Coordinates of C-alpha atoms in Angstrom, one line a residue:
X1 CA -16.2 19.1 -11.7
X2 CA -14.6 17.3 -9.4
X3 CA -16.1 16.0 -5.6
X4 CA -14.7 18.0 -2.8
X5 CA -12.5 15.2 -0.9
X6 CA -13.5 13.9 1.8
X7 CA -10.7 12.9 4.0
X8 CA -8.8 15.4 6.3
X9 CA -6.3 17.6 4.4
X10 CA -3.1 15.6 5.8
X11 CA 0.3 16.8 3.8
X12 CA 2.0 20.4 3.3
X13 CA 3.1 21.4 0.0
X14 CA 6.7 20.4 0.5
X15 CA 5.9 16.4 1.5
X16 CA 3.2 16.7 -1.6
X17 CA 6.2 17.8 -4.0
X18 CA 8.3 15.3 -2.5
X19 CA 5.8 12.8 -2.9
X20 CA 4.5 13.4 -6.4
X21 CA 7.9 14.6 -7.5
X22 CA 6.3 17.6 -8.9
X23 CA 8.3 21.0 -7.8
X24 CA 6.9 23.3 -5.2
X25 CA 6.5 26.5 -7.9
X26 CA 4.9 24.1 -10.2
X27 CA 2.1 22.6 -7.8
X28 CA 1.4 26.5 -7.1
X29 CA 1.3 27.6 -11.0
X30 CA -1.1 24.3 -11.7
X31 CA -3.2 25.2 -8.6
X32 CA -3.1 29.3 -9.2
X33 CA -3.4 29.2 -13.3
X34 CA -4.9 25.9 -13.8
X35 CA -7.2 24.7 -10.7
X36 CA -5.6 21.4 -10.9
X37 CA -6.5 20.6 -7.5
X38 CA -8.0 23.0 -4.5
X39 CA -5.8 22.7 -1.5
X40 CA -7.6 23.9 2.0
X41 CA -5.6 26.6 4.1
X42 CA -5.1 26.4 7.5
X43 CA -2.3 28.4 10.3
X44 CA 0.5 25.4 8.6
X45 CA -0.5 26.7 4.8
X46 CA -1.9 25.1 1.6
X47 CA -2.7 21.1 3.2
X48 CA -3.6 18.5 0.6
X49 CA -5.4 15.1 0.9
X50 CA -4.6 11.2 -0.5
X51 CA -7.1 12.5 -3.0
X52 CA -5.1 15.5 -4.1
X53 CA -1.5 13.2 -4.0
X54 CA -3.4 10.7 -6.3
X55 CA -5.0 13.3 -9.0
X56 CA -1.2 15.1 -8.9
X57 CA 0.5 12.0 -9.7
X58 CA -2.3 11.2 -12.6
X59 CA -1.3 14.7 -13.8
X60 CA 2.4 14.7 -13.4
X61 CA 2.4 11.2 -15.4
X62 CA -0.2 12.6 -18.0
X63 CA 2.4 15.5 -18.8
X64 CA 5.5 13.7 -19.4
X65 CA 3.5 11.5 -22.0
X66 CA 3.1 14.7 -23.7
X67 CA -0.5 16.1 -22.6
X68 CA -0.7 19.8 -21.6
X69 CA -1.6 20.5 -18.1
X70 CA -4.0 23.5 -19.5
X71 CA -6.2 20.5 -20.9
X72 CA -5.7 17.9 -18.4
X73 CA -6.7 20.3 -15.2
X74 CA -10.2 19.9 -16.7
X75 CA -10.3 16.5 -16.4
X76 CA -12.3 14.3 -13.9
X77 CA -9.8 11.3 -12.1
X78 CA -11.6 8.8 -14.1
X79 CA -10.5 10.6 -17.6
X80 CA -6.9 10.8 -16.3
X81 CA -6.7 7.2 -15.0
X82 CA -7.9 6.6 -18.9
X83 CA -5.2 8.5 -20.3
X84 CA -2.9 6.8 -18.3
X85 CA -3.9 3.3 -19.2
X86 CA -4.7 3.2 -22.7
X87 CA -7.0 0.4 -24.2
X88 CA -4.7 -2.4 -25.2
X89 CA -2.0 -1.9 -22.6
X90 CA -0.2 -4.5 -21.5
X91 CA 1.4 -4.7 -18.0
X92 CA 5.0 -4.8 -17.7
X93 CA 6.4 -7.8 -17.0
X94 CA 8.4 -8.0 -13.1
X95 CA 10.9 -10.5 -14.2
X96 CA 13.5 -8.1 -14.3
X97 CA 12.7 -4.4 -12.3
X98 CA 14.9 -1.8 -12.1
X99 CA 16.0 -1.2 -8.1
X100 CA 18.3 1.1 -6.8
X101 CA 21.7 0.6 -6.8
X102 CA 22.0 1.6 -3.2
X103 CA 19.5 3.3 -0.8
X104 CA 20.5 6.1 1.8
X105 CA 18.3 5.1 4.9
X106 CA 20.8 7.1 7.2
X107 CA 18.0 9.2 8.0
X108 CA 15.8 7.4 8.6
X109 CA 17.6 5.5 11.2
X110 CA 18.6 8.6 12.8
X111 CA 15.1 9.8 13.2
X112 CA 14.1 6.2 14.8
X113 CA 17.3 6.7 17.4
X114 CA 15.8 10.3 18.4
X115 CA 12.2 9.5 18.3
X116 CA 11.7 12.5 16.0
X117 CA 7.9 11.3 14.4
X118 CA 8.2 14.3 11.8
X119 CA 11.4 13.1 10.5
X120 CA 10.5 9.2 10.3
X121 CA 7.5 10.8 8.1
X122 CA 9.6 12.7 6.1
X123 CA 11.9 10.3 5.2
X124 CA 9.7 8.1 4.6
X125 CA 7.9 10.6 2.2
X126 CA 11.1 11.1 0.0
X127 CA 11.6 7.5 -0.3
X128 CA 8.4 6.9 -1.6
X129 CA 8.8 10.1 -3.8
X130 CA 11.8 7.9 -5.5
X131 CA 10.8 4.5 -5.5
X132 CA 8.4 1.9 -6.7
X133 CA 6.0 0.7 -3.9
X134 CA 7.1 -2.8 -4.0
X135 CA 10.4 -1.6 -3.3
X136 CA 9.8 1.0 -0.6
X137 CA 7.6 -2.3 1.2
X138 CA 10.7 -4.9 0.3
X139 CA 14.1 -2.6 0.5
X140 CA 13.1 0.1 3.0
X141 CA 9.7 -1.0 5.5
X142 CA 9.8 -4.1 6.2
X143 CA 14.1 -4.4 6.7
X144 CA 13.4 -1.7 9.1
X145 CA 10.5 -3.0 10.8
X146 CA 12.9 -6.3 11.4
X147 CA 16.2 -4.7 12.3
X148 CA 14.4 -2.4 14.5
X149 CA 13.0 -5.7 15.9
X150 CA 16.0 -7.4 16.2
X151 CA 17.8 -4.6 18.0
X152 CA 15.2 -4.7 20.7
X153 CA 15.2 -8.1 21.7
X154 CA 19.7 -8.1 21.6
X155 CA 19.0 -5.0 23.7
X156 CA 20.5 -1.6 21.7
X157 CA 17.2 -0.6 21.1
X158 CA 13.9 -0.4 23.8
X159 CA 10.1 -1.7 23.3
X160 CA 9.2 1.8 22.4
X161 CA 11.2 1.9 19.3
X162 CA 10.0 -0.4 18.0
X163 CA 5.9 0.3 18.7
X164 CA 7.4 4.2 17.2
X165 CA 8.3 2.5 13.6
X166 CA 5.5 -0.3 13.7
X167 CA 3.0 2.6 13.9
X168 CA 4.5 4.9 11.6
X169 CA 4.5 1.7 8.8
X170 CA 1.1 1.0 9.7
X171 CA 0.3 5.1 8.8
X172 CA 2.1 5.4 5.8
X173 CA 1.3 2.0 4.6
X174 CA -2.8 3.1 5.4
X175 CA -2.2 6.7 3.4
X176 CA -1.1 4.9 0.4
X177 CA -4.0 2.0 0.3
X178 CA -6.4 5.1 0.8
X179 CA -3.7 7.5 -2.1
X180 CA -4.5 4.4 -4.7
X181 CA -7.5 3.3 -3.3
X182 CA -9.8 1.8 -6.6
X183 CA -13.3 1.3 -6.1
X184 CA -15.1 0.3 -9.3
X185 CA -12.0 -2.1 -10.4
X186 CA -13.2 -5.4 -12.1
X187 CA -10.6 -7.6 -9.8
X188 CA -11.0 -7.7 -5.6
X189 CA -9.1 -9.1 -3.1
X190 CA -9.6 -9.4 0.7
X191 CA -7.3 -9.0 3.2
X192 CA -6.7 -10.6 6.7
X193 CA -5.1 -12.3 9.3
X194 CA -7.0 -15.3 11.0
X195 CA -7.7 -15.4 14.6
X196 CA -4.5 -14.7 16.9
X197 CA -2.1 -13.7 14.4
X198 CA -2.0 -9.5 15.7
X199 CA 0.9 -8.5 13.3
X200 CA -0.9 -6.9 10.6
X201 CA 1.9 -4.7 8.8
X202 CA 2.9 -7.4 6.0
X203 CA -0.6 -7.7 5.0
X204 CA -1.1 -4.4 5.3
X205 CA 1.8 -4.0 2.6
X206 CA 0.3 -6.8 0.4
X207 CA -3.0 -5.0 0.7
X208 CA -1.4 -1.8 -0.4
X209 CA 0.4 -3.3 -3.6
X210 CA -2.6 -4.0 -4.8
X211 CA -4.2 -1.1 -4.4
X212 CA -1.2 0.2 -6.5
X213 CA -1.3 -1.6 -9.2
X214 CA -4.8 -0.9 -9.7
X215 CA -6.8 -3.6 -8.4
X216 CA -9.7 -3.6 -5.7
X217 CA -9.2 -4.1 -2.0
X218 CA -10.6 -4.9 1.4
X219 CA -8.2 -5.0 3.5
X220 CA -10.2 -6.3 7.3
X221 CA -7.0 -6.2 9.5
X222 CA -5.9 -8.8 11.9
X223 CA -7.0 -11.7 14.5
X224 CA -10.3 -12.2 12.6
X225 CA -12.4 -15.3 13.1
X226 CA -12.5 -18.3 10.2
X227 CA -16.3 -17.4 9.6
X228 CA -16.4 -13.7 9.6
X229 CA -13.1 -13.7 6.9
X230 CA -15.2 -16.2 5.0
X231 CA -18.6 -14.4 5.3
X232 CA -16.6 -11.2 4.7
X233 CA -15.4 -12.3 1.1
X234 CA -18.6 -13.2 -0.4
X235 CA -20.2 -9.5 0.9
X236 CA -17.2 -7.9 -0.4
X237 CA -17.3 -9.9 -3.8
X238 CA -14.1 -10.7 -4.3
X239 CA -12.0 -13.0 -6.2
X240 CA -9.2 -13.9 -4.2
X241 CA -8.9 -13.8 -0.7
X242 CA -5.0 -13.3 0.9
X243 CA -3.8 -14.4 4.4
X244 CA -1.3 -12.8 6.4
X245 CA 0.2 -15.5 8.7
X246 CA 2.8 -14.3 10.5
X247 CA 3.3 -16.0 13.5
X248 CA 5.2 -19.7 12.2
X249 CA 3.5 -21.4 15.3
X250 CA 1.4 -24.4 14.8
X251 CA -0.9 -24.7 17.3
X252 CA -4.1 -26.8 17.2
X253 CA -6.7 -23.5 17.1
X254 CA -4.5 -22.3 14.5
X255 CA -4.6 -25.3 12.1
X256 CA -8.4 -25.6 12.9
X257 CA -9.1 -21.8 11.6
X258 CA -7.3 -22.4 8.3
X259 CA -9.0 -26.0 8.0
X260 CA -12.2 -24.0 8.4
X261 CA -11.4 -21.7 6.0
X262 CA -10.2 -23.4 3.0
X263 CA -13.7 -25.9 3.7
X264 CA -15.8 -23.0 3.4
X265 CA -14.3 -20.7 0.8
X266 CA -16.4 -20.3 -2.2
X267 CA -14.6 -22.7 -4.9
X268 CA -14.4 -19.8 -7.5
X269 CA -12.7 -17.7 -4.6
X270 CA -8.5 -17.7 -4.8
X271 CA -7.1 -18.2 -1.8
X272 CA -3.1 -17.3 -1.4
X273 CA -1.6 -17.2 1.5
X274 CA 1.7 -15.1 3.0
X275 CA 4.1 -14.4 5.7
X276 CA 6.2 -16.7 8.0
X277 CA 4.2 -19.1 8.7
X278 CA 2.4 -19.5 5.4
X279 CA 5.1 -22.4 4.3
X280 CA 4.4 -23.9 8.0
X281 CA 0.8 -24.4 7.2
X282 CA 1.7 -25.2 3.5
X283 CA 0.1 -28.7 3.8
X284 CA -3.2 -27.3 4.8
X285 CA -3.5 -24.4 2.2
X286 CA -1.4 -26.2 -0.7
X287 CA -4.2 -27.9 -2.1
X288 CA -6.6 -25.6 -2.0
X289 CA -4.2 -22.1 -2.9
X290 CA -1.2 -20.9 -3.3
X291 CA 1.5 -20.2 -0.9
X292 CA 3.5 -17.7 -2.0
X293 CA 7.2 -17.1 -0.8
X294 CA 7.8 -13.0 -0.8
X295 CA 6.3 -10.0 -2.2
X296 CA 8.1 -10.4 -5.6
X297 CA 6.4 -14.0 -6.2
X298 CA 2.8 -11.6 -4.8
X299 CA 3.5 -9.1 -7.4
X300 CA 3.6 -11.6 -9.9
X301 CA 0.0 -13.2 -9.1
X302 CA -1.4 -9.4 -9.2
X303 CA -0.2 -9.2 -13.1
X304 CA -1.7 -12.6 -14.0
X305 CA -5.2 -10.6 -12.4
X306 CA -4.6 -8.0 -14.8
X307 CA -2.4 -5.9 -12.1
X308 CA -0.3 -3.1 -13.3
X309 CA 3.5 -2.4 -12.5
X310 CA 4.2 0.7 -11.1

C-alpha cells in the first residue's frame, strides 16, 4: 500500500492529463477500476498532488513498455521506478536530443500581456506535458524570463510583469523538483547562490534537472553565506555542490565568498559552478571545479554521475 501524500492536492484532472499525457477517461478508469492513485475531492472536483503526477507518469511509461495497468496499480513507486530502469541500463547519451521543430508560445505571451495567472499555469502545464525538462528550462522558461526582462527595462512591458512570470517559474520550477523529487538516490548535489546574488530561478532550474534525471538534491536557495553553503554540504552529504552566480559583477565581497568556498570545500566534494557570472569568476573556481557554459554542458556532467535522460 501506498502512503497517503502528503503535500496539498494542487492539480485538476484536466492539467494532470495534460501533464502526464494520459487522457482524462483513462485517469478515471485507472482510478475507478484499478486504484492507481486516490485523488481527494473538493467543490473544484477530483485534485491530485506532485505525488500522484509522479506515480501516473511511472504508470503511463510502464504501459507503453508493454506492462498491464491491472498489474502495475498494485505496485508501490519504488517497484515502478524499477521497472522503469532496468538493471544494466545505460543512460542515453545528450550529444544529439531530439527538440522541437518549432514551439507555439503565443499563449503564453498572451496570458503574460493580460496578467491572467491561470493561463500562464496552463500553458505552462501543456508545455511540459510535450517536452523534455531540459528543454521546457532552455527553449520556453528561461527565453521568457529574459524577453520579459528585456521588455521592462526598453519600456513595453512594467515591473509587475515581470515579478508575474519570475514567480510563476519559481512555482512550476518548485512543483517539478518536489514531482521528481528522489530521496534515497546514491548521487547528491547541493544547490545555492552565495551571498548577494538574489536571482535564484537558474539554479532553481539546474536544481530541478537533476531531480529529473534521477539524482538527489538540496536545493538551499539564494544569498547564502560562504560558511553556511559549506557546512550545509557536508550535513546534506553530497557529492557535488553547484553555484548559481548570476549577477557578472566582481566586487571584492563577492570574490572573497567564492575564495572562502573553494578553501573550505571538502576535497572529495565537486564543485561546478553556473550562470553569468560563473565565466567572470572562472579564475577563482577553475582550479578547484568546473565552470560550466549552459544547461546542455550541465546535463552532460549529470550523465557522467550516473544521471538519466528524460
Amino acid at each position: 500500500m501506498r502512503k497517503p501524500p502528503q503535500a496539498p492536492a494542487s492539480y485538476p484532472i484536466r492539467a494532470v492529463s495534460r501533464m502526464t499525457g494520459i487522457g482524462i477517461d483513462t485517469l478515471r478508469a485507472w482510478e475507478r477500476r484499478h486504484g492507481a492513485v486516490t485523488p481527494v475531492r473538493d467543490e473544484r472536483g477530483r485534485m491530485y498532488t506532485d505525488a500522484d503526477v509522479a506515480r501516473l507518469r511511472l504508470l503511463r511509461h510502464a504501459v507503453e513498455q508493454g506492462h498491464s495497468i491491472g498489474r502495475l496499480a498494485g505496485l508501490t513507486d519504488t517497484d515502478l521506478h524499477r521497472l522503469a530502469e532496468p538493471a544494466g541500463t545505460i543512460a542515453a547519451p545528450v550529444t544529439d536530443p531530439v527538440r522541437p521543430a518549432s514551439l507555439d508560445t503565443g499563449a503564453l505571451s498572451a496570458a503574460l500581456d493580460t496578467y491572467d495567472t491561470a493561463g500562464l499555469d496552463q500553458e505552462i502545464a501543456r508545455l511540459a506535458a510535450v517536452l523534455r525538462p531540459l528543454d521546457l528550462l532552455r527553449d520556453v522558461l528561461m527565453p521568457a524570463l529574459v524577453q520579459v526582462g528585456d521588455d521592462w527595462r526598453r519600456g513595453p512591458a512594467g515591473i509587475a510583469q515581470e515579478h508575474l512570470m519570475s514567480s510563476t517559474v519559481r512555482h512550476i520550477l518548485g512543483s517539478f523538483l518536489r514531482l521528481y523529487a528522489q530521496p534515497d538516490a546514491r548521487v547528491r548535489l547541493l544547490f545555492a547562490t552565495p551571498s548577494g546574488d538574489r536571482h535564484e530561478i537558474g539554479t532553481l532550474g539546474a536544481a530541478m534537472l537533476a531531480a529529473s534525471s534521477g539524482l538527489g538534491v538540496a536545493y538551499l536557495g539564494p544569498d547564502l553565506p560562504a560558511r553556511e553553503i559549506v557546512e550545509s554540504v557536508q550535513l546534506a552529504g553530497a557529492q557535488v555542490l553547484v553555484l548559481g552566480l548570476t549577477t557578472a559583477s566582481a566586487g571584492k565581497a563577492r570574490e572573497r565568498e567564492l575564495r572562502a568556498i573553494v578553501r573550505d570545500l571538502p576535497r572529495d566534494v565537486e564543485l561546478w559552478a553556473g550562470g553569468r557570472g560563473a565565466e567572470r569568476h572562472a579564475g577563482i573556481i577553475g582550479p578547484r571545479g568546473l565552470v560550466l557554459p549552459g544547461y546542455d554542458a550541465y546535463q552532460q556532467e549529470l550523465v557522467r554521475l550516473g544521471g538519466r535522460v528524460r
